[in-house]
């Protein structure tokens, strides 16, 4: 297997819902494992996600898990960026990700020539979508 780099996002109890939402956005195969499946059946975390992995048909991989509330530290130190030149594909992702989200930069042509948008989804994750401008 080749080395790969992908986001791993921690959630405060709603990893299942978030990862299922991202599966609806990107498609692909979602595998979710609970803490209970790995020896923590009699704990408050038993039904929470210990590890989730979404592998989309386009090669995207996104991982996520629940973390105990006292260990969850959400912040603004991570954003997930989607970029490329497939206008229809990227606009489709934007439409789904920005639904019920806080849009900080509407998807529109920017001064550098690309179409770009940024939003924070209902799970508190910031997404940036950049559609490369047409040459010419």
Tab-separated table of N, CA and C in Angstrom:
chain	number	residue	atom	x	y	z
A	1	UNK	N	0.850	-1.187	0.000
A	1	UNK	CA	0.000	0.000	0.000
A	1	UNK	C	0.891	1.244	0.000
A	2	UNK	N	0.549	2.184	-0.825
A	2	UNK	CA	1.280	3.454	-0.873
A	2	UNK	C	0.951	4.284	0.366
A	3	UNK	N	1.860	5.121	0.766
A	3	UNK	CA	1.591	6.040	1.873
A	3	UNK	C	0.501	7.007	1.451
A	4	UNK	N	-0.303	7.444	2.412
A	4	UNK	CA	-1.327	8.428	2.103
A	4	UNK	C	-1.501	9.360	3.283
A	5	UNK	N	-1.997	10.517	2.996
A	5	UNK	CA	-2.275	11.529	4.000
A	5	UNK	C	-3.755	11.839	3.917
A	6	UNK	N	-4.450	11.764	5.059
A	6	UNK	CA	-5.871	12.077	5.047
A	6	UNK	C	-6.278	12.654	6.395
A	7	UNK	N	-7.354	13.426	6.400
A	7	UNK	CA	-7.837	14.005	7.649
A	7	UNK	C	-8.379	12.929	8.592
A	8	UNK	N	-8.152	13.116	9.876
A	8	UNK	CA	-8.743	12.288	10.932
A	8	UNK	C	-9.378	13.269	11.900
A	9	UNK	N	-10.701	13.241	11.971
A	9	UNK	CA	-11.454	14.237	12.731
A	9	UNK	C	-12.031	13.592	13.980
A	10	UNK	N	-11.904	14.264	15.123
A	10	UNK	CA	-12.529	13.766	16.336
A	10	UNK	C	-13.822	14.530	16.594
A	11	UNK	N	-14.797	13.834	17.136
A	11	UNK	CA	-16.120	14.382	17.391
A	11	UNK	C	-16.507	14.157	18.847
A	12	UNK	N	-17.444	14.943	19.318
A	12	UNK	CA	-17.908	14.876	20.706
A	12	UNK	C	-19.199	14.079	20.800
A	13	UNK	N	-19.212	12.862	20.267
A	13	UNK	CA	-20.381	12.004	20.395
A	13	UNK	C	-21.227	11.860	19.149
A	14	UNK	N	-20.951	12.624	18.101
A	14	UNK	CA	-21.774	12.525	16.894
A	14	UNK	C	-20.974	12.077	15.665
A	15	UNK	N	-19.948	11.270	15.898
A	15	UNK	CA	-19.128	10.783	14.786
A	15	UNK	C	-19.943	9.949	13.803
A	16	UNK	N	-20.846	9.115	14.310
A	16	UNK	CA	-21.657	8.285	13.413
A	16	UNK	C	-22.452	9.167	12.448
A	17	UNK	N	-23.134	10.163	12.998
A	17	UNK	CA	-23.946	11.043	12.161
A	17	UNK	C	-23.068	11.823	11.179
A	18	UNK	N	-21.931	12.306	11.646
A	18	UNK	CA	-21.037	13.075	10.778
A	18	UNK	C	-20.487	12.206	9.650
A	19	UNK	N	-20.004	11.029	9.977
A	19	UNK	CA	-19.424	10.170	8.950
A	19	UNK	C	-20.490	9.695	7.954
A	20	UNK	N	-21.711	9.451	8.424
A	20	UNK	CA	-22.795	9.092	7.501
A	20	UNK	C	-23.144	10.270	6.590
A	21	UNK	N	-23.093	11.485	7.143
A	21	UNK	CA	-23.316	12.684	6.329
A	21	UNK	C	-22.242	12.794	5.246
A	22	UNK	N	-20.970	12.593	5.616
A	22	UNK	CA	-19.890	12.691	4.638
A	22	UNK	C	-20.000	11.585	3.587
A	23	UNK	N	-20.517	10.414	3.970
A	23	UNK	CA	-20.761	9.353	2.981
A	23	UNK	C	-21.823	9.810	1.987
A	24	UNK	N	-22.857	10.503	2.480
A	24	UNK	CA	-23.879	11.033	1.570
A	24	UNK	C	-23.284	12.068	0.614
A	25	UNK	N	-22.310	12.832	1.089
A	25	UNK	CA	-21.673	13.853	0.257
A	25	UNK	C	-20.767	13.214	-0.793
A	26	UNK	N	-19.874	12.309	-0.371
A	26	UNK	CA	-18.823	11.800	-1.243
A	26	UNK	C	-19.078	10.410	-1.813
A	27	UNK	N	-20.052	9.663	-1.256
A	27	UNK	CA	-20.256	8.288	-1.681
A	27	UNK	C	-19.171	7.399	-1.102
A	28	UNK	N	-19.126	6.166	-1.554
A	28	UNK	CA	-18.060	5.276	-1.132
A	28	UNK	C	-18.467	4.285	-0.064
A	29	UNK	N	-17.458	3.734	0.570
A	29	UNK	CA	-17.625	2.697	1.576
A	29	UNK	C	-17.281	3.263	2.941
A	30	UNK	N	-18.225	3.119	3.872
A	30	UNK	CA	-18.033	3.608	5.233
A	30	UNK	C	-17.984	2.420	6.183
A	31	UNK	N	-16.927	2.345	6.974
A	31	UNK	CA	-16.792	1.317	7.994
A	31	UNK	C	-16.729	2.031	9.338
A	32	UNK	N	-17.622	1.639	10.248
A	32	UNK	CA	-17.669	2.228	11.581
A	32	UNK	C	-17.504	1.128	12.616
A	33	UNK	N	-16.593	1.328	13.558
A	33	UNK	CA	-16.376	0.394	14.650
A	33	UNK	C	-16.618	1.116	15.961
A	34	UNK	N	-17.382	0.490	16.853
A	34	UNK	CA	-17.682	1.108	18.140
A	34	UNK	C	-16.667	0.677	19.199
A	35	UNK	N	-16.643	1.435	20.281
A	35	UNK	CA	-15.811	1.075	21.422
A	35	UNK	C	-16.263	-0.267	21.980
A	36	UNK	N	-17.573	-0.505	21.985
A	36	UNK	CA	-18.108	-1.762	22.489
A	36	UNK	C	-17.599	-2.978	21.733
A	37	UNK	N	-17.379	-2.833	20.431
A	37	UNK	CA	-16.861	-3.944	19.633
A	37	UNK	C	-15.424	-4.294	19.994
A	38	UNK	N	-14.759	-3.377	20.673
A	38	UNK	CA	-13.353	-3.587	21.006
A	38	UNK	C	-13.120	-3.589	22.512
A	39	UNK	N	-14.026	-4.264	23.228
A	39	UNK	CA	-13.797	-4.539	24.637
A	39	UNK	C	-14.349	-3.546	25.637
A	40	UNK	N	-15.056	-2.517	25.198
A	40	UNK	CA	-15.592	-1.539	26.138
A	40	UNK	C	-17.121	-1.576	26.137
A	41	UNK	N	-17.668	-2.802	26.285
A	41	UNK	CA	-19.118	-2.987	26.203
A	41	UNK	C	-19.887	-2.359	27.356
A	42	UNK	N	-19.304	-2.312	28.529
A	42	UNK	CA	-20.012	-1.811	29.711
A	42	UNK	C	-19.568	-0.408	30.102
A	43	UNK	N	-19.295	0.412	29.116
A	43	UNK	CA	-18.865	1.786	29.387
A	43	UNK	C	-19.815	2.757	28.699
A	44	UNK	N	-19.807	4.022	29.108
A	44	UNK	CA	-20.653	5.022	28.437
A	44	UNK	C	-20.296	5.218	26.957
A	45	UNK	N	-19.100	4.814	26.565
A	45	UNK	CA	-18.656	4.984	25.176
A	45	UNK	C	-18.971	3.774	24.303
A	46	UNK	N	-19.625	2.753	24.835
A	46	UNK	CA	-19.832	1.485	24.119
A	46	UNK	C	-20.419	1.662	22.725
A	47	UNK	N	-21.394	2.552	22.569
A	47	UNK	CA	-22.050	2.741	21.270
A	47	UNK	C	-21.421	3.854	20.435
A	48	UNK	N	-20.409	4.498	20.961
A	48	UNK	CA	-19.743	5.577	20.231
A	48	UNK	C	-18.709	4.993	19.267
A	49	UNK	N	-18.303	5.798	18.308
A	49	UNK	CA	-17.387	5.342	17.263
A	49	UNK	C	-15.936	5.453	17.737
A	50	UNK	N	-15.268	4.297	17.771
A	50	UNK	CA	-13.847	4.263	18.108
A	50	UNK	C	-13.001	4.582	16.874
A	51	UNK	N	-13.479	4.105	15.723
A	51	UNK	CA	-12.769	4.380	14.468
A	51	UNK	C	-13.760	4.284	13.313
A	52	UNK	N	-13.745	5.295	12.485
A	52	UNK	CA	-14.548	5.286	11.275
A	52	UNK	C	-13.682	5.648	10.088
A	53	UNK	N	-13.938	4.991	8.950
A	53	UNK	CA	-13.173	5.320	7.750
A	53	UNK	C	-14.096	5.297	6.544
A	54	UNK	N	-14.080	6.391	5.816
A	54	UNK	CA	-14.818	6.523	4.571
A	54	UNK	C	-13.814	6.529	3.429
A	55	UNK	N	-13.983	5.595	2.496
A	55	UNK	CA	-13.158	5.560	1.295
A	55	UNK	C	-14.083	5.797	0.109
A	56	UNK	N	-13.926	6.961	-0.506
A	56	UNK	CA	-14.781	7.358	-1.621
A	56	UNK	C	-14.208	6.829	-2.931
A	57	UNK	N	-15.062	6.662	-3.940
A	57	UNK	CA	-14.610	6.115	-5.217
A	57	UNK	C	-13.580	6.990	-5.936
A	58	UNK	N	-13.527	8.272	-5.597
A	58	UNK	CA	-12.572	9.171	-6.257
A	58	UNK	C	-11.208	9.185	-5.584
A	59	UNK	N	-11.007	8.338	-4.562
A	59	UNK	CA	-9.715	8.268	-3.887
A	59	UNK	C	-9.652	9.032	-2.575
A	60	UNK	N	-10.694	9.795	-2.246
A	60	UNK	CA	-10.716	10.509	-0.966
A	60	UNK	C	-10.821	9.503	0.174
A	61	UNK	N	-10.122	9.764	1.266
A	61	UNK	CA	-10.261	8.985	2.487
A	61	UNK	C	-10.439	9.961	3.629
A	62	UNK	N	-11.445	9.711	4.452
A	62	UNK	CA	-11.725	10.547	5.614
A	62	UNK	C	-11.933	9.620	6.802
A	63	UNK	N	-11.240	9.904	7.892
A	63	UNK	CA	-11.383	9.099	9.100
A	63	UNK	C	-11.924	9.954	10.224
A	64	UNK	N	-12.597	9.305	11.178
A	64	UNK	CA	-13.138	10.041	12.307
A	64	UNK	C	-13.476	9.118	13.454
A	65	UNK	N	-13.613	9.713	14.638
A	65	UNK	CA	-13.937	8.949	15.840
A	65	UNK	C	-14.520	9.877	16.890
A	66	UNK	N	-15.260	9.273	17.829
A	66	UNK	CA	-15.719	10.006	19.002
A	66	UNK	C	-14.611	9.990	20.045
A	67	UNK	N	-14.558	11.033	20.791
A	67	UNK	CA	-13.610	11.113	21.891
A	67	UNK	C	-14.400	11.507	23.128
A	68	UNK	N	-13.982	11.072	24.300
A	68	UNK	CA	-14.725	11.470	25.504
A	68	UNK	C	-14.840	12.993	25.598
A	69	UNK	N	-16.002	13.460	26.065
A	69	UNK	CA	-16.257	14.907	26.137
A	69	UNK	C	-15.151	15.666	26.859
A	70	UNK	N	-14.604	15.101	27.930
A	70	UNK	CA	-13.563	15.817	28.676
A	70	UNK	C	-12.229	15.851	27.935
A	71	UNK	N	-12.146	15.110	26.822
A	71	UNK	CA	-10.913	15.093	26.037
A	71	UNK	C	-11.107	15.759	24.676
A	72	UNK	N	-12.313	16.225	24.377
A	72	UNK	CA	-12.600	16.820	23.072
A	72	UNK	C	-12.265	18.303	23.094
A	73	UNK	N	-11.403	18.724	22.181
A	73	UNK	CA	-10.982	20.123	22.108
A	73	UNK	C	-11.183	20.661	20.696
A	74	UNK	N	-12.425	21.015	20.360
A	74	UNK	CA	-12.637	21.569	19.020
A	74	UNK	C	-11.944	22.921	18.895
A	75	UNK	N	-11.555	23.229	17.707
A	75	UNK	CA	-10.875	24.496	17.500
A	75	UNK	C	-10.848	24.857	16.041
A	76	UNK	N	-10.126	25.895	15.748
A	76	UNK	CA	-10.060	26.361	14.371
A	76	UNK	C	-8.714	26.046	13.748
A	77	UNK	N	-8.074	24.976	14.193
A	77	UNK	CA	-6.747	24.651	13.695
A	77	UNK	C	-6.750	23.620	12.571
A	78	UNK	N	-7.917	23.274	12.050
A	78	UNK	CA	-7.965	22.348	10.921
A	78	UNK	C	-9.097	22.736	9.975
A	79	UNK	N	-8.822	22.631	8.711
A	79	UNK	CA	-9.823	22.774	7.665
A	79	UNK	C	-9.584	21.642	6.684
A	80	UNK	N	-10.627	21.212	6.023
A	80	UNK	CA	-10.487	20.198	4.994
A	80	UNK	C	-10.678	20.893	3.653
A	81	UNK	N	-9.729	20.685	2.750
A	81	UNK	CA	-9.736	21.373	1.470
A	81	UNK	C	-10.017	20.392	0.337
A	82	UNK	N	-10.954	20.749	-0.515
A	82	UNK	CA	-11.243	20.003	-1.738
A	82	UNK	C	-10.885	20.907	-2.904
A	83	UNK	N	-10.072	20.421	-3.820
A	83	UNK	CA	-9.695	21.266	-4.947
A	83	UNK	C	-9.491	20.418	-6.186
A	84	UNK	N	-9.631	21.056	-7.317
A	84	UNK	CA	-9.451	20.388	-8.591
A	84	UNK	C	-10.068	21.213	-9.695
A	85	UNK	N	-10.261	20.577	-10.851
A	85	UNK	CA	-10.812	21.321	-11.985
A	85	UNK	C	-12.140	20.750	-12.486
A	86	UNK	N	-12.689	19.754	-11.791
A	86	UNK	CA	-13.976	19.192	-12.183
A	86	UNK	C	-15.089	20.026	-11.553
A	87	UNK	N	-15.549	21.017	-12.306
A	87	UNK	CA	-16.524	21.982	-11.811
A	87	UNK	C	-17.778	21.309	-11.256
A	88	UNK	N	-18.367	20.409	-12.013
A	88	UNK	CA	-19.622	19.780	-11.593
A	88	UNK	C	-19.440	18.954	-10.320
A	89	UNK	N	-18.371	18.196	-10.258
A	89	UNK	CA	-18.117	17.363	-9.079
A	89	UNK	C	-17.938	18.221	-7.832
A	90	UNK	N	-17.087	19.227	-7.926
A	90	UNK	CA	-16.794	20.070	-6.763
A	90	UNK	C	-17.998	20.912	-6.353
A	91	UNK	N	-18.774	21.410	-7.324
A	91	UNK	CA	-20.004	22.142	-6.977
A	91	UNK	C	-21.005	21.219	-6.273
A	92	UNK	N	-21.049	19.972	-6.683
A	92	UNK	CA	-21.926	19.005	-6.023
A	92	UNK	C	-21.545	18.800	-4.569
A	93	UNK	N	-20.251	18.673	-4.306
A	93	UNK	CA	-19.794	18.549	-2.919
A	93	UNK	C	-20.154	19.804	-2.139
A	94	UNK	N	-19.912	20.972	-2.747
A	94	UNK	CA	-20.212	22.242	-2.082
A	94	UNK	C	-21.682	22.325	-1.687
A	95	UNK	N	-22.564	21.982	-2.618
A	95	UNK	CA	-24.005	22.070	-2.344
A	95	UNK	C	-24.380	21.234	-1.126
A	96	UNK	N	-23.824	20.043	-1.029
A	96	UNK	CA	-24.153	19.169	0.100
A	96	UNK	C	-23.492	19.639	1.390
A	97	UNK	N	-22.224	20.007	1.309
A	97	UNK	CA	-21.504	20.427	2.516
A	97	UNK	C	-22.043	21.735	3.073
A	98	UNK	N	-22.463	22.641	2.210
A	98	UNK	CA	-22.898	23.963	2.669
A	98	UNK	C	-24.354	23.989	3.132
A	99	UNK	N	-25.103	22.917	2.878
A	99	UNK	CA	-26.485	22.844	3.356
A	99	UNK	C	-26.459	22.789	4.882
A	100	UNK	N	-27.224	23.636	5.529
A	100	UNK	CA	-27.261	23.722	6.999
A	100	UNK	C	-25.900	24.082	7.590
A	101	UNK	N	-25.067	24.750	6.829
A	101	UNK	CA	-23.731	25.146	7.284
A	101	UNK	C	-23.667	26.663	7.434
A	102	UNK	N	-22.604	27.122	8.059
A	102	UNK	CA	-22.313	28.552	8.112
A	102	UNK	C	-21.348	28.851	6.969
A	103	UNK	N	-21.817	29.567	5.981
A	103	UNK	CA	-20.978	29.900	4.823
A	103	UNK	C	-20.221	31.179	5.144
A	104	UNK	N	-18.899	31.082	5.181
A	104	UNK	CA	-18.066	32.263	5.462
A	104	UNK	C	-17.582	32.923	4.179
A	105	UNK	N	-17.424	32.137	3.113
A	105	UNK	CA	-17.076	32.669	1.798
A	105	UNK	C	-17.971	31.954	0.790
A	106	UNK	N	-18.920	32.659	0.178
A	106	UNK	CA	-19.777	32.010	-0.820
A	106	UNK	C	-18.942	31.486	-1.990
A	107	UNK	N	-19.386	30.375	-2.573
A	107	UNK	CA	-18.690	29.796	-3.715
A	107	UNK	C	-18.834	30.744	-4.901
A	108	UNK	N	-17.716	31.401	-5.249
A	108	UNK	CA	-17.757	32.424	-6.289
A	108	UNK	C	-16.344	32.635	-6.829
A	109	UNK	N	-16.268	33.281	-7.985
A	109	UNK	CA	-14.969	33.586	-8.594
A	109	UNK	C	-14.176	34.521	-7.679
A	110	UNK	N	-12.896	34.200	-7.491
A	110	UNK	CA	-12.032	34.970	-6.599
A	110	UNK	C	-10.959	35.715	-7.387
A	111	UNK	N	-10.260	36.609	-6.709
A	111	UNK	CA	-9.262	37.447	-7.367
A	111	UNK	C	-8.126	36.656	-7.993
A	112	UNK	N	-7.876	35.439	-7.531
A	112	UNK	CA	-6.806	34.635	-8.111
A	112	UNK	C	-7.284	33.836	-9.324
A	113	UNK	N	-8.558	34.000	-9.692
A	113	UNK	CA	-9.068	33.397	-10.910
A	113	UNK	C	-9.838	32.109	-10.729
A	114	UNK	N	-9.792	31.524	-9.542
A	114	UNK	CA	-10.521	30.292	-9.274
A	114	UNK	C	-11.864	30.598	-8.621
A	115	UNK	N	-12.736	29.606	-8.617
A	115	UNK	CA	-13.983	29.676	-7.863
A	115	UNK	C	-13.694	29.027	-6.514
A	116	UNK	N	-14.020	29.736	-5.436
A	116	UNK	CA	-13.672	29.276	-4.089
A	116	UNK	C	-14.815	29.562	-3.132
A	117	UNK	N	-15.005	28.661	-2.192
A	117	UNK	CA	-15.969	28.869	-1.123
A	117	UNK	C	-15.497	28.208	0.154
A	118	UNK	N	-15.985	28.702	1.284
A	118	UNK	CA	-15.621	28.132	2.571
A	118	UNK	C	-16.842	28.119	3.473
A	119	UNK	N	-17.040	26.998	4.160
A	119	UNK	CA	-18.162	26.881	5.079
A	119	UNK	C	-17.765	26.014	6.263
A	120	UNK	N	-18.512	26.182	7.345
A	120	UNK	CA	-18.350	25.320	8.514
A	120	UNK	C	-19.629	24.508	8.626
A	121	UNK	N	-19.491	23.192	8.504
A	121	UNK	CA	-20.676	22.336	8.474
A	121	UNK	C	-21.311	22.204	9.859
A	122	UNK	N	-22.425	21.508	9.919
A	122	UNK	CA	-23.189	21.409	11.163
A	122	UNK	C	-22.464	20.633	12.248
A	123	UNK	N	-21.318	20.016	11.913
A	123	UNK	CA	-20.509	19.303	12.892
A	123	UNK	C	-19.306	20.127	13.343
A	124	UNK	N	-19.216	21.375	12.864
A	124	UNK	CA	-18.132	22.263	13.267
A	124	UNK	C	-16.853	22.110	12.465
A	125	UNK	N	-16.910	21.418	11.332
A	125	UNK	CA	-15.728	21.214	10.495
A	125	UNK	C	-15.743	22.241	9.363
A	126	UNK	N	-14.609	22.914	9.181
A	126	UNK	CA	-14.476	23.913	8.129
A	126	UNK	C	-14.019	23.238	6.834
A	127	UNK	N	-14.737	23.512	5.764
A	127	UNK	CA	-14.443	22.969	4.439
A	127	UNK	C	-14.140	24.109	3.478
A	128	UNK	N	-13.102	23.925	2.656
A	128	UNK	CA	-12.759	24.869	1.602
A	128	UNK	C	-12.877	24.129	0.275
A	129	UNK	N	-13.566	24.729	-0.682
A	129	UNK	CA	-13.707	24.146	-2.008
A	129	UNK	C	-13.120	25.132	-3.014
A	130	UNK	N	-12.174	24.667	-3.817
A	130	UNK	CA	-11.525	25.516	-4.805
A	130	UNK	C	-11.607	24.824	-6.167
A	131	UNK	N	-12.231	25.512	-7.125
A	131	UNK	CA	-12.368	24.994	-8.480
A	131	UNK	C	-11.423	25.806	-9.359
A	132	UNK	N	-10.413	25.124	-9.905
A	132	UNK	CA	-9.398	25.812	-10.701
A	132	UNK	C	-10.010	26.515	-11.890
A	133	UNK	N	-9.515	27.742	-12.137
A	133	UNK	CA	-9.980	28.531	-13.277
A	133	UNK	C	-9.602	27.911	-14.590
A	134	UNK	N	-10.338	28.242	-15.614
A	134	UNK	CA	-10.070	27.719	-16.940
A	134	UNK	C	-8.876	28.470	-17.551
A	135	UNK	N	-7.979	27.706	-18.168
A	135	UNK	CA	-6.820	28.315	-18.823
A	135	UNK	C	-7.299	29.127	-20.029
A	136	UNK	N	-6.591	30.228	-20.262
A	136	UNK	CA	-6.952	30.986	-21.465
A	136	UNK	C	-7.161	32.362	-21.210
